[in-house]
Amino acid sequence: MACASFAKLNASSSQWIAQQSFTQRRGSSTRLASRRVSLPIRAGAYTDELVQTAKSVASPGRGILAIDESNATCGKRLSSIGLDNTEPNRQAYRQLLLTTPGLGEYISGAILFEETLYQSTTDGKKFVDCLRGENIVPGIKVDKGLVPLPGSNNESWCQGLDGLASRSAEYYKQGARFAKWRTVVSIPCGPSALAVKEAAWGLARYAAISQDNGLVPIVEPEILLDGDHPIERTLEVAEKVWAEVFFYLAQNNVVFEGILLKPSMVTPGAEHKEKASPETIAKYTLSMLKRRVPPAVPGIMFLSGGQSEVEATLNLNAMNQSPNPWHVSFSYARALQNTVLKTWQGRPENMEAAQKALLVRAKANSLAQLGRYSAQGESEEAKKGMFVKGYTY
């Protein structure tokens, strides 16, 4: 919780202050003694591997397929096409996605739910091996979801730090090489200083624990689209949140070269009266990132956050019209899966067509990562927004 976090920070600050000393020389005025203050340099057993994994995920023309929905959320997706929420049905859908031939040309990493990490195809091949065969890095969702944050303005905090080290070690043994932890910040709720600090500290602790166990942490403080605020307000909040996040990442000695970010794009609130163009969204988003994110970070993999498939791709494309200090790419869930699911409809005879639909969306976002995407020829279905107020995973 937040109070425990602050206690740790205060103790850390006190120890630092204690290292500073004043000395009195005889016959001279009091002066600050020149002392060398040792700063911790992180060099864990996995450091080189973490850096290499992050670079692999942040490779040109590729991004992340996020299929880490909880069983309950996956059930909602399945029910939309008339399927029951059973393990065989979840397995069948995820098998469709993870065995798509040629997917590795456009996808560098796949975030899995715990159930999926341990599942195999109906032929007995482990899903993690299917991914490796396509040169796709397996990842794992490690947080335990959002719960109410006492003392806040009806806000949330993300649980899951208890037992994270042992779980991460097991995920590594199973083949996962990066992790995801999603917390959220709500602009209509303030956001309160308490919620921002709790989000930033939780992300930093998770990131340090992940790196200690060989997993590249994806750092994701999602600033929700909910609200009628203008884009300038989103920018203000995003800058505040990311300043806090990087402060605490540094406090926890996280290796920046071995992390990935999953930010929201800087957009107006979903209920704002005026929509912003891709060029405007790119301008505000890149301004925020350049002010807050060190160039040591290898990859920034945006979430789609309820945008339509085409909107998410257009906005990403606009951000890649000029060189960036980092690999600017995607980590989409609904913006890659929506058309796929509707094409499949749970019918085996539609599997090939559904996999082709996934490749179409993956290729479109690959082109956007390279700054070469055009929306010409996109279907009307791909242009439909997917924002859900108060959306939960």
mmCIF file of C-alpha atoms in Angstrom, residues 131-306:
data_model
loop_
_atom_site.group_PDB
_atom_site.id
_atom_site.type_symbol
_atom_site.label_atom_id
_atom_site.label_comp_id
_atom_site.label_asym_id
_atom_site.label_seq_id
_atom_site.Cartn_x
_atom_site.Cartn_y
_atom_site.Cartn_z
ATOM 1 C CA LEU A 131 5.910 -18.400 -30.509
ATOM 2 C CA ARG A 132 9.613 -19.211 -30.478
ATOM 3 C CA GLY A 133 9.223 -20.892 -33.838
ATOM 4 C CA GLU A 134 8.119 -17.541 -35.249
ATOM 5 C CA ASN A 135 10.878 -15.607 -33.408
ATOM 6 C CA ILE A 136 8.250 -14.090 -31.098
ATOM 7 C CA VAL A 137 9.197 -13.515 -27.449
ATOM 8 C CA PRO A 138 6.661 -14.946 -24.960
ATOM 9 C CA GLY A 139 5.489 -12.528 -22.256
ATOM 10 C CA ILE A 140 3.236 -12.846 -19.214
ATOM 11 C CA LYS A 141 0.733 -10.659 -17.353
ATOM 12 C CA VAL A 142 1.828 -10.671 -13.701
ATOM 13 C CA ASP A 143 -0.422 -8.193 -11.901
ATOM 14 C CA LYS A 144 -3.488 -9.338 -9.965
ATOM 15 C CA GLY A 145 -5.861 -6.612 -11.064
ATOM 16 C CA LEU A 146 -7.218 -3.340 -9.756
ATOM 17 C CA VAL A 147 -8.856 -2.789 -6.376
ATOM 18 C CA PRO A 148 -10.202 0.363 -4.671
ATOM 19 C CA LEU A 149 -7.549 2.675 -3.203
ATOM 20 C CA PRO A 150 -8.605 3.789 0.310
ATOM 21 C CA GLY A 151 -8.270 7.508 0.916
ATOM 22 C CA SER A 152 -8.463 8.395 -2.763
ATOM 23 C CA ASN A 153 -11.106 9.991 -4.968
ATOM 24 C CA ASN A 154 -12.798 6.722 -5.976
ATOM 25 C CA GLU A 155 -9.550 5.555 -7.597
ATOM 26 C CA SER A 156 -7.739 2.219 -7.870
ATOM 27 C CA TRP A 157 -4.396 0.634 -7.149
ATOM 28 C CA CYS A 158 -2.908 -2.502 -8.685
ATOM 29 C CA GLN A 159 -2.279 -5.542 -6.505
ATOM 30 C CA GLY A 160 0.118 -8.410 -7.089
ATOM 31 C CA LEU A 161 3.478 -7.610 -5.477
ATOM 32 C CA ASP A 162 3.025 -10.326 -2.838
ATOM 33 C CA GLY A 163 4.614 -13.491 -4.179
ATOM 34 C CA LEU A 164 5.680 -11.792 -7.407
ATOM 35 C CA ALA A 165 9.306 -12.891 -7.166
ATOM 36 C CA SER A 166 8.489 -16.591 -6.899
ATOM 37 C CA ARG A 167 5.810 -16.384 -9.600
ATOM 38 C CA SER A 168 8.198 -14.562 -11.931
ATOM 39 C CA ALA A 169 10.855 -17.217 -11.415
ATOM 40 C CA GLU A 170 8.339 -19.901 -12.397
ATOM 41 C CA TYR A 171 7.203 -17.922 -15.446
ATOM 42 C CA TYR A 172 10.823 -17.640 -16.555
ATOM 43 C CA LYS A 173 11.240 -21.421 -16.261
ATOM 44 C CA GLN A 174 8.131 -21.865 -18.409
ATOM 45 C CA GLY A 175 9.625 -19.703 -21.158
ATOM 46 C CA ALA A 176 8.386 -16.162 -20.510
ATOM 47 C CA ARG A 177 10.986 -13.457 -21.053
ATOM 48 C CA PHE A 178 9.053 -10.270 -20.416
ATOM 49 C CA ALA A 179 6.244 -9.222 -18.092
ATOM 50 C CA LYS A 180 3.332 -6.810 -17.999
ATOM 51 C CA TRP A 181 1.832 -4.891 -15.079
ATOM 52 C CA ARG A 182 -1.112 -2.575 -15.799
ATOM 53 C CA THR A 183 -2.236 0.125 -13.442
ATOM 54 C CA VAL A 184 -4.533 3.010 -14.318
ATOM 55 C CA VAL A 185 -4.938 6.732 -13.716
ATOM 56 C CA SER A 186 -8.323 8.411 -14.109
ATOM 57 C CA ILE A 187 -8.480 12.066 -15.113
ATOM 58 C CA PRO A 188 -12.169 12.550 -14.112
ATOM 59 C CA CYS A 189 -11.169 11.373 -10.601
ATOM 60 C CA GLY A 190 -8.515 14.052 -10.298
ATOM 61 C CA PRO A 191 -6.221 12.217 -10.433
ATOM 62 C CA SER A 192 -5.222 12.468 -6.779
ATOM 63 C CA ALA A 193 -1.571 12.732 -5.773
ATOM 64 C CA LEU A 194 -2.044 9.563 -3.736
ATOM 65 C CA ALA A 195 -3.205 7.549 -6.756
ATOM 66 C CA VAL A 196 -0.359 8.795 -8.942
ATOM 67 C CA LYS A 197 2.290 7.986 -6.329
ATOM 68 C CA GLU A 198 0.803 4.559 -5.638
ATOM 69 C CA ALA A 199 0.744 3.756 -9.365
ATOM 70 C CA ALA A 200 4.333 4.904 -9.874
ATOM 71 C CA TRP A 201 5.732 3.131 -6.806
ATOM 72 C CA GLY A 202 3.918 -0.125 -7.593
ATOM 73 C CA LEU A 203 5.231 -0.100 -11.156
ATOM 74 C CA ALA A 204 8.773 0.540 -9.943
ATOM 75 C CA ARG A 205 8.705 -2.295 -7.397
ATOM 76 C CA TYR A 206 7.259 -4.664 -9.997
ATOM 77 C CA ALA A 207 9.924 -3.627 -12.518
ATOM 78 C CA ALA A 208 12.778 -4.262 -10.090
ATOM 79 C CA ILE A 209 11.392 -7.672 -9.065
ATOM 80 C CA SER A 210 10.857 -8.662 -12.703
ATOM 81 C CA GLN A 211 14.412 -7.785 -13.678
ATOM 82 C CA ASP A 212 15.758 -9.744 -10.712
ATOM 83 C CA ASN A 213 14.042 -12.804 -12.169
ATOM 84 C CA GLY A 214 15.009 -12.403 -15.810
ATOM 85 C CA LEU A 215 11.832 -10.765 -17.118
ATOM 86 C CA VAL A 216 11.857 -7.471 -19.027
ATOM 87 C CA PRO A 217 9.141 -5.371 -17.360
ATOM 88 C CA ILE A 218 6.604 -3.538 -19.481
ATOM 89 C CA VAL A 219 5.792 -0.395 -17.496
ATOM 90 C CA GLU A 220 2.139 0.539 -18.077
ATOM 91 C CA PRO A 221 0.398 3.348 -16.235
ATOM 92 C CA GLU A 222 -2.668 3.624 -18.462
ATOM 93 C CA ILE A 223 -4.267 7.057 -18.440
ATOM 94 C CA LEU A 224 -7.856 6.149 -19.171
ATOM 95 C CA LEU A 225 -9.742 7.697 -22.083
ATOM 96 C CA ASP A 226 -12.772 8.298 -19.854
ATOM 97 C CA GLY A 227 -13.809 11.946 -19.577
ATOM 98 C CA ASP A 228 -14.680 15.061 -21.578
ATOM 99 C CA HIS A 229 -11.379 16.887 -20.991
ATOM 100 C CA PRO A 230 -9.304 18.481 -23.793
ATOM 101 C CA ILE A 231 -6.005 17.087 -25.027
ATOM 102 C CA GLU A 232 -4.085 19.725 -23.057
ATOM 103 C CA ARG A 233 -5.387 18.257 -19.795
ATOM 104 C CA THR A 234 -4.309 14.765 -20.852
ATOM 105 C CA LEU A 235 -0.832 16.093 -21.606
ATOM 106 C CA GLU A 236 -0.613 17.735 -18.186
ATOM 107 C CA VAL A 237 -1.589 14.534 -16.383
ATOM 108 C CA ALA A 238 0.628 12.316 -18.545
ATOM 109 C CA GLU A 239 3.676 14.460 -17.814
ATOM 110 C CA LYS A 240 2.963 14.297 -14.086
ATOM 111 C CA VAL A 241 2.462 10.528 -14.111
ATOM 112 C CA TRP A 242 5.571 9.710 -16.142
ATOM 113 C CA ALA A 243 7.719 12.050 -14.042
ATOM 114 C CA GLU A 244 6.670 10.101 -10.940
ATOM 115 C CA VAL A 245 7.170 6.749 -12.655
ATOM 116 C CA PHE A 246 10.738 7.445 -13.722
ATOM 117 C CA PHE A 247 11.623 8.957 -10.364
ATOM 118 C CA TYR A 248 10.659 5.748 -8.601
ATOM 119 C CA LEU A 249 12.164 3.506 -11.284
ATOM 120 C CA ALA A 250 15.470 5.234 -10.596
ATOM 121 C CA GLN A 251 14.947 4.931 -6.828
ATOM 122 C CA ASN A 252 14.563 1.171 -7.304
ATOM 123 C CA ASN A 253 17.713 0.906 -9.454
ATOM 124 C CA VAL A 254 15.821 -0.408 -12.468
ATOM 125 C CA VAL A 255 17.965 -0.810 -15.605
ATOM 126 C CA PHE A 256 16.350 1.498 -18.152
ATOM 127 C CA GLU A 257 17.943 -0.369 -21.077
ATOM 128 C CA GLY A 258 16.065 -3.479 -19.939
ATOM 129 C CA ILE A 259 12.501 -2.150 -19.785
ATOM 130 C CA LEU A 260 9.732 -1.383 -22.244
ATOM 131 C CA LEU A 261 6.954 1.196 -21.834
ATOM 132 C CA LYS A 262 3.281 0.819 -22.653
ATOM 133 C CA PRO A 263 1.798 4.311 -22.454
ATOM 134 C CA SER A 264 -1.525 5.681 -23.545
ATOM 135 C CA MET A 265 -1.482 8.064 -26.467
ATOM 136 C CA VAL A 266 -2.131 11.667 -25.503
ATOM 137 C CA THR A 267 -5.666 12.258 -26.782
ATOM 138 C CA PRO A 268 -8.706 14.248 -25.695
ATOM 139 C CA GLY A 269 -11.133 12.456 -23.384
ATOM 140 C CA ALA A 270 -13.409 10.068 -25.237
ATOM 141 C CA GLU A 271 -16.410 12.317 -24.515
ATOM 142 C CA HIS A 272 -14.734 15.565 -25.533
ATOM 143 C CA LYS A 273 -16.707 17.507 -28.123
ATOM 144 C CA GLU A 274 -13.827 17.705 -30.601
ATOM 145 C CA LYS A 275 -11.707 14.835 -31.901
ATOM 146 C CA ALA A 276 -8.012 15.333 -32.523
ATOM 147 C CA SER A 277 -6.292 14.463 -35.778
ATOM 148 C CA PRO A 278 -3.518 11.850 -35.894
ATOM 149 C CA GLU A 279 -1.023 14.659 -36.455
ATOM 150 C CA THR A 280 -2.195 16.492 -33.316
ATOM 151 C CA ILE A 281 -2.131 13.311 -31.229
ATOM 152 C CA ALA A 282 1.372 12.558 -32.488
ATOM 153 C CA LYS A 283 2.555 16.073 -31.663
ATOM 154 C CA TYR A 284 1.254 16.014 -28.081
ATOM 155 C CA THR A 285 2.296 12.428 -27.411
ATOM 156 C CA LEU A 286 5.833 12.854 -28.680
ATOM 157 C CA SER A 287 6.191 16.137 -26.785
ATOM 158 C CA MET A 288 5.290 14.349 -23.564
ATOM 159 C CA LEU A 289 7.659 11.458 -24.251
ATOM 160 C CA LYS A 290 10.600 13.688 -25.149
ATOM 161 C CA ARG A 291 10.123 15.618 -21.910
ATOM 162 C CA ARG A 292 9.886 12.549 -19.690
ATOM 163 C CA VAL A 293 11.416 9.382 -21.188
ATOM 164 C CA PRO A 294 15.211 8.848 -21.274
ATOM 165 C CA PRO A 295 16.615 7.740 -24.638
ATOM 166 C CA ALA A 296 18.125 4.712 -22.862
ATOM 167 C CA VAL A 297 14.665 3.100 -22.941
ATOM 168 C CA PRO A 298 14.667 0.863 -26.050
ATOM 169 C CA GLY A 299 10.974 0.638 -26.882
ATOM 170 C CA ILE A 300 7.672 2.428 -26.402
ATOM 171 C CA MET A 301 4.818 0.066 -27.232
ATOM 172 C CA PHE A 302 1.530 1.985 -27.222
ATOM 173 C CA LEU A 303 -1.770 0.585 -26.022
ATOM 174 C CA SER A 304 -4.855 1.238 -28.123
ATOM 175 C CA GLY A 305 -7.177 1.971 -25.193
ATOM 176 C CA GLY A 306 -10.481 1.562 -27.014
#
